[in-house]
Amino acid sequence: MKETGLPTNPTLNSFARSVSSYFGSICLGSLLISPFETIRSFLNLLRPSNRKQRNGSMSTMIENFDESTSFLNRFALSHIAIYGKSFVEAGRDSWLLLRSRGVDLLLDADITNSTFTLACYASGLLTGLCGALWASQHEHIHISTVFILCFNVGYCINLVVLEFLSSAISTIFVCYAEEPEILSRNDPVIFSRIRELCSMSRGQLSSDY
């Protein structure tokens, strides 16, 4: 421990924890989070944009689903690595932490996952077109088969690369909610921007009501 009370090499310790004793919890979380986030995104499309209109049975059902599955969130993976908790405990604690800091309001406007998904499709499409162009120069090669194969390769490779960025963003949110003062010292620009966006989200919430 340093004189400040902070552990030495917290990033290295979290990495070692995530690939050893808590690797199973992270694998389980990764398996469960993706389908539930997909369902949650689809249900959010059905949610009225104006909060004043969210009083119907559909809105109530969506809110109940969000509340009951709130522990299934990607921020739990960062909490597992940092604190060495089980997946369910980490999911619950991380979401309560984000809500206590108002970060959950900011997440409603987060377009990171949508941007990354679009980038994956664009990468797959570009790779597929390159493969189809190559296949068109050769006889007895099915262009559609090559296009589908190359599309999947480009999509998956880009998805793996962008997953690192997504994990880093999730970790920044968790660290900001846990110790905002430390983030303000280490990176004042990111701290000021997150605090500004959280304030804007609170203002937007108040105006909706």
PDB file of C-alpha atoms in Angstrom, residues 48-206:
ATOM      1  CA  PRO A  48     -42.217   6.248 -25.144  1.00  0.00           C
ATOM      2  CA  SER A  49     -39.648   9.006 -25.580  1.00  0.00           C
ATOM      3  CA  ASN A  50     -41.519  11.340 -23.237  1.00  0.00           C
ATOM      4  CA  ARG A  51     -41.402  10.205 -19.614  1.00  0.00           C
ATOM      5  CA  LYS A  52     -44.829  11.779 -19.001  1.00  0.00           C
ATOM      6  CA  GLN A  53     -46.319   9.159 -21.306  1.00  0.00           C
ATOM      7  CA  ARG A  54     -44.679   6.250 -19.469  1.00  0.00           C
ATOM      8  CA  ASN A  55     -47.696   5.209 -17.481  1.00  0.00           C
ATOM      9  CA  GLY A  56     -49.089   2.401 -19.610  1.00  0.00           C
ATOM     10  CA  SER A  57     -48.824  -1.330 -19.124  1.00  0.00           C
ATOM     11  CA  MET A  58     -46.005  -1.614 -21.665  1.00  0.00           C
ATOM     12  CA  SER A  59     -43.902   0.988 -19.877  1.00  0.00           C
ATOM     13  CA  THR A  60     -44.585  -0.670 -16.534  1.00  0.00           C
ATOM     14  CA  MET A  61     -43.532  -4.037 -17.907  1.00  0.00           C
ATOM     15  CA  ILE A  62     -40.316  -2.586 -19.335  1.00  0.00           C
ATOM     16  CA  GLU A  63     -39.457  -0.838 -16.080  1.00  0.00           C
ATOM     17  CA  ASN A  64     -40.094  -4.029 -14.110  1.00  0.00           C
ATOM     18  CA  PHE A  65     -37.855  -5.964 -16.490  1.00  0.00           C
ATOM     19  CA  ASP A  66     -35.098  -3.352 -16.164  1.00  0.00           C
ATOM     20  CA  GLU A  67     -35.326  -3.429 -12.392  1.00  0.00           C
ATOM     21  CA  SER A  68     -35.315  -7.213 -12.094  1.00  0.00           C
ATOM     22  CA  THR A  69     -32.374  -7.656 -14.489  1.00  0.00           C
ATOM     23  CA  SER A  70     -30.370  -4.598 -13.427  1.00  0.00           C
ATOM     24  CA  PHE A  71     -27.612  -6.827 -12.001  1.00  0.00           C
ATOM     25  CA  LEU A  72     -27.017  -8.198 -15.514  1.00  0.00           C
ATOM     26  CA  ASN A  73     -24.860  -5.310 -16.692  1.00  0.00           C
ATOM     27  CA  ARG A  74     -21.431  -5.028 -18.251  1.00  0.00           C
ATOM     28  CA  PHE A  75     -20.134  -2.921 -15.369  1.00  0.00           C
ATOM     29  CA  ALA A  76     -20.256  -6.007 -13.158  1.00  0.00           C
ATOM     30  CA  LEU A  77     -17.233  -7.390 -15.020  1.00  0.00           C
ATOM     31  CA  SER A  78     -15.124  -4.412 -13.959  1.00  0.00           C
ATOM     32  CA  HIS A  79     -16.362  -4.796 -10.390  1.00  0.00           C
ATOM     33  CA  ILE A  80     -15.377  -8.478 -10.397  1.00  0.00           C
ATOM     34  CA  ALA A  81     -11.862  -7.661 -11.540  1.00  0.00           C
ATOM     35  CA  ILE A  82     -11.405  -4.776  -9.102  1.00  0.00           C
ATOM     36  CA  TYR A  83     -12.952  -6.240  -5.950  1.00  0.00           C
ATOM     37  CA  GLY A  84     -13.058  -9.994  -6.568  1.00  0.00           C
ATOM     38  CA  LYS A  85     -16.795 -10.435  -6.059  1.00  0.00           C
ATOM     39  CA  SER A  86     -19.195 -12.991  -7.472  1.00  0.00           C
ATOM     40  CA  PHE A  87     -21.047 -12.009 -10.631  1.00  0.00           C
ATOM     41  CA  VAL A  88     -24.454 -11.474  -9.002  1.00  0.00           C
ATOM     42  CA  GLU A  89     -22.988  -9.484  -6.117  1.00  0.00           C
ATOM     43  CA  ALA A  90     -20.795  -7.424  -8.424  1.00  0.00           C
ATOM     44  CA  GLY A  91     -23.706  -6.703 -10.757  1.00  0.00           C
ATOM     45  CA  ARG A  92     -25.936  -5.550  -7.915  1.00  0.00           C
ATOM     46  CA  ASP A  93     -23.274  -3.439  -6.214  1.00  0.00           C
ATOM     47  CA  SER A  94     -22.021  -1.827  -9.419  1.00  0.00           C
ATOM     48  CA  TRP A  95     -25.535  -0.805 -10.491  1.00  0.00           C
ATOM     49  CA  LEU A  96     -26.368   0.617  -7.057  1.00  0.00           C
ATOM     50  CA  LEU A  97     -23.082   2.520  -7.165  1.00  0.00           C
ATOM     51  CA  LEU A  98     -23.799   3.973 -10.600  1.00  0.00           C
ATOM     52  CA  ARG A  99     -27.302   5.001  -9.545  1.00  0.00           C
ATOM     53  CA  SER A 100     -26.032   6.670  -6.372  1.00  0.00           C
ATOM     54  CA  ARG A 101     -23.743   8.880  -8.488  1.00  0.00           C
ATOM     55  CA  GLY A 102     -26.345   9.565 -11.182  1.00  0.00           C
ATOM     56  CA  VAL A 103     -24.280   7.805 -13.827  1.00  0.00           C
ATOM     57  CA  ASP A 104     -27.234   5.575 -14.740  1.00  0.00           C
ATOM     58  CA  LEU A 105     -28.963   8.627 -16.226  1.00  0.00           C
ATOM     59  CA  LEU A 106     -25.942   9.222 -18.435  1.00  0.00           C
ATOM     60  CA  LEU A 107     -26.022   5.619 -19.648  1.00  0.00           C
ATOM     61  CA  ASP A 108     -29.472   6.190 -21.169  1.00  0.00           C
ATOM     62  CA  ALA A 109     -27.817   8.559 -23.652  1.00  0.00           C
ATOM     63  CA  ASP A 110     -24.727   6.409 -24.209  1.00  0.00           C
ATOM     64  CA  ILE A 111     -24.367   5.540 -27.892  1.00  0.00           C
ATOM     65  CA  THR A 112     -21.072   3.687 -27.520  1.00  0.00           C
ATOM     66  CA  ASN A 113     -22.511   0.226 -28.114  1.00  0.00           C
ATOM     67  CA  SER A 114     -24.575   1.444 -31.081  1.00  0.00           C
ATOM     68  CA  THR A 115     -21.493   3.080 -32.598  1.00  0.00           C
ATOM     69  CA  PHE A 116     -19.389  -0.034 -32.089  1.00  0.00           C
ATOM     70  CA  THR A 117     -22.096  -2.241 -33.615  1.00  0.00           C
ATOM     71  CA  LEU A 118     -22.305   0.037 -36.647  1.00  0.00           C
ATOM     72  CA  ALA A 119     -18.527  -0.066 -36.984  1.00  0.00           C
ATOM     73  CA  CYS A 120     -18.598  -3.877 -36.889  1.00  0.00           C
ATOM     74  CA  TYR A 121     -21.192  -4.021 -39.657  1.00  0.00           C
ATOM     75  CA  ALA A 122     -19.237  -1.497 -41.716  1.00  0.00           C
ATOM     76  CA  SER A 123     -16.045  -3.515 -41.269  1.00  0.00           C
ATOM     77  CA  GLY A 124     -17.833  -6.726 -42.204  1.00  0.00           C
ATOM     78  CA  LEU A 125     -19.401  -5.116 -45.259  1.00  0.00           C
ATOM     79  CA  LEU A 126     -16.070  -3.713 -46.447  1.00  0.00           C
ATOM     80  CA  THR A 127     -14.333  -7.045 -45.928  1.00  0.00           C
ATOM     81  CA  GLY A 128     -17.166  -8.856 -47.697  1.00  0.00           C
ATOM     82  CA  LEU A 129     -16.982  -6.514 -50.681  1.00  0.00           C
ATOM     83  CA  CYS A 130     -13.238  -7.028 -50.947  1.00  0.00           C
ATOM     84  CA  GLY A 131     -13.741 -10.790 -50.857  1.00  0.00           C
ATOM     85  CA  ALA A 132     -16.522 -10.625 -53.442  1.00  0.00           C
ATOM     86  CA  LEU A 133     -14.332  -8.503 -55.712  1.00  0.00           C
ATOM     87  CA  TRP A 134     -11.563 -11.092 -55.447  1.00  0.00           C
ATOM     88  CA  ALA A 135     -14.014 -13.949 -56.096  1.00  0.00           C
ATOM     89  CA  SER A 136     -15.372 -12.218 -59.199  1.00  0.00           C
ATOM     90  CA  GLN A 137     -11.939 -12.516 -60.780  1.00  0.00           C
ATOM     91  CA  HIS A 138     -11.959 -16.304 -60.506  1.00  0.00           C
ATOM     92  CA  GLU A 139     -14.226 -18.817 -62.113  1.00  0.00           C
ATOM     93  CA  HIS A 140     -15.968 -21.620 -60.242  1.00  0.00           C
ATOM     94  CA  ILE A 141     -16.009 -19.571 -57.012  1.00  0.00           C
ATOM     95  CA  HIS A 142     -19.366 -18.573 -55.556  1.00  0.00           C
ATOM     96  CA  ILE A 143     -19.275 -14.840 -54.914  1.00  0.00           C
ATOM     97  CA  SER A 144     -22.083 -14.956 -52.357  1.00  0.00           C
ATOM     98  CA  THR A 145     -20.313 -17.627 -50.311  1.00  0.00           C
ATOM     99  CA  VAL A 146     -17.070 -15.665 -50.233  1.00  0.00           C
ATOM    100  CA  PHE A 147     -18.948 -12.475 -49.343  1.00  0.00           C
ATOM    101  CA  ILE A 148     -20.701 -14.093 -46.369  1.00  0.00           C
ATOM    102  CA  LEU A 149     -17.488 -15.703 -45.146  1.00  0.00           C
ATOM    103  CA  CYS A 150     -15.465 -12.499 -45.419  1.00  0.00           C
ATOM    104  CA  PHE A 151     -18.275 -10.473 -43.832  1.00  0.00           C
ATOM    105  CA  ASN A 152     -18.290 -12.735 -40.786  1.00  0.00           C
ATOM    106  CA  VAL A 153     -14.494 -12.606 -40.505  1.00  0.00           C
ATOM    107  CA  GLY A 154     -14.405  -8.810 -40.701  1.00  0.00           C
ATOM    108  CA  TYR A 155     -17.294  -8.434 -38.285  1.00  0.00           C
ATOM    109  CA  CYS A 156     -15.839 -10.775 -35.666  1.00  0.00           C
ATOM    110  CA  ILE A 157     -12.322  -9.348 -35.807  1.00  0.00           C
ATOM    111  CA  ASN A 158     -13.612  -5.808 -35.412  1.00  0.00           C
ATOM    112  CA  LEU A 159     -15.919  -6.933 -32.596  1.00  0.00           C
ATOM    113  CA  VAL A 160     -13.002  -8.401 -30.635  1.00  0.00           C
ATOM    114  CA  VAL A 161     -10.923  -5.237 -31.061  1.00  0.00           C
ATOM    115  CA  LEU A 162     -13.736  -2.881 -30.068  1.00  0.00           C
ATOM    116  CA  GLU A 163     -14.597  -5.003 -27.046  1.00  0.00           C
ATOM    117  CA  PHE A 164     -11.377  -3.771 -25.459  1.00  0.00           C
ATOM    118  CA  LEU A 165     -12.545  -0.174 -25.890  1.00  0.00           C
ATOM    119  CA  SER A 166     -15.988  -1.022 -24.540  1.00  0.00           C
ATOM    120  CA  SER A 167     -14.441  -2.611 -21.450  1.00  0.00           C
ATOM    121  CA  ALA A 168     -12.232   0.441 -20.912  1.00  0.00           C
ATOM    122  CA  ILE A 169     -15.241   2.771 -21.118  1.00  0.00           C
ATOM    123  CA  SER A 170     -17.204   0.651 -18.653  1.00  0.00           C
ATOM    124  CA  THR A 171     -14.245   0.684 -16.262  1.00  0.00           C
ATOM    125  CA  ILE A 172     -14.005   4.480 -16.475  1.00  0.00           C
ATOM    126  CA  PHE A 173     -17.678   4.795 -15.499  1.00  0.00           C
ATOM    127  CA  VAL A 174     -17.217   2.434 -12.543  1.00  0.00           C
ATOM    128  CA  CYS A 175     -14.047   4.177 -11.348  1.00  0.00           C
ATOM    129  CA  TYR A 176     -15.718   7.573 -11.665  1.00  0.00           C
ATOM    130  CA  ALA A 177     -18.674   6.414  -9.590  1.00  0.00           C
ATOM    131  CA  GLU A 178     -16.388   4.804  -6.994  1.00  0.00           C
ATOM    132  CA  GLU A 179     -13.734   7.505  -6.594  1.00  0.00           C
ATOM    133  CA  PRO A 180     -14.514  10.656  -8.621  1.00  0.00           C
ATOM    134  CA  GLU A 181     -11.814  12.631  -6.792  1.00  0.00           C
ATOM    135  CA  ILE A 182      -9.073  10.309  -8.037  1.00  0.00           C
ATOM    136  CA  LEU A 183     -10.290  10.617 -11.635  1.00  0.00           C
ATOM    137  CA  SER A 184     -10.363  14.412 -11.256  1.00  0.00           C
ATOM    138  CA  ARG A 185      -6.664  14.334 -10.325  1.00  0.00           C
ATOM    139  CA  ASN A 186      -5.542  11.794 -12.918  1.00  0.00           C
ATOM    140  CA  ASP A 187      -7.598  13.047 -15.873  1.00  0.00           C
ATOM    141  CA  PRO A 188      -9.424  16.342 -15.231  1.00  0.00           C
ATOM    142  CA  VAL A 189     -10.746  16.494 -18.801  1.00  0.00           C
ATOM    143  CA  ILE A 190     -12.613  13.166 -18.623  1.00  0.00           C
ATOM    144  CA  PHE A 191     -13.813  13.959 -15.100  1.00  0.00           C
ATOM    145  CA  SER A 192     -15.214  17.361 -16.101  1.00  0.00           C
ATOM    146  CA  ARG A 193     -16.902  15.927 -19.172  1.00  0.00           C
ATOM    147  CA  ILE A 194     -18.583  13.076 -17.287  1.00  0.00           C
ATOM    148  CA  ARG A 195     -19.746  15.421 -14.522  1.00  0.00           C
ATOM    149  CA  GLU A 196     -21.117  17.842 -17.100  1.00  0.00           C
ATOM    150  CA  LEU A 197     -23.007  15.091 -18.919  1.00  0.00           C
ATOM    151  CA  CYS A 198     -24.426  13.735 -15.656  1.00  0.00           C
ATOM    152  CA  SER A 199     -25.691  17.222 -14.777  1.00  0.00           C
ATOM    153  CA  MET A 200     -27.265  17.558 -18.216  1.00  0.00           C
ATOM    154  CA  SER A 201     -28.945  14.175 -17.815  1.00  0.00           C
ATOM    155  CA  ARG A 202     -30.421  15.205 -14.451  1.00  0.00           C
ATOM    156  CA  GLY A 203     -31.711  18.420 -16.019  1.00  0.00           C
ATOM    157  CA  GLN A 204     -33.278  16.521 -18.894  1.00  0.00           C
ATOM    158  CA  LEU A 205     -34.945  14.128 -16.441  1.00  0.00           C
ATOM    159  CA  SER A 206     -36.417  17.028 -14.473  1.00  0.00           C
TER     160      SER A 206
END
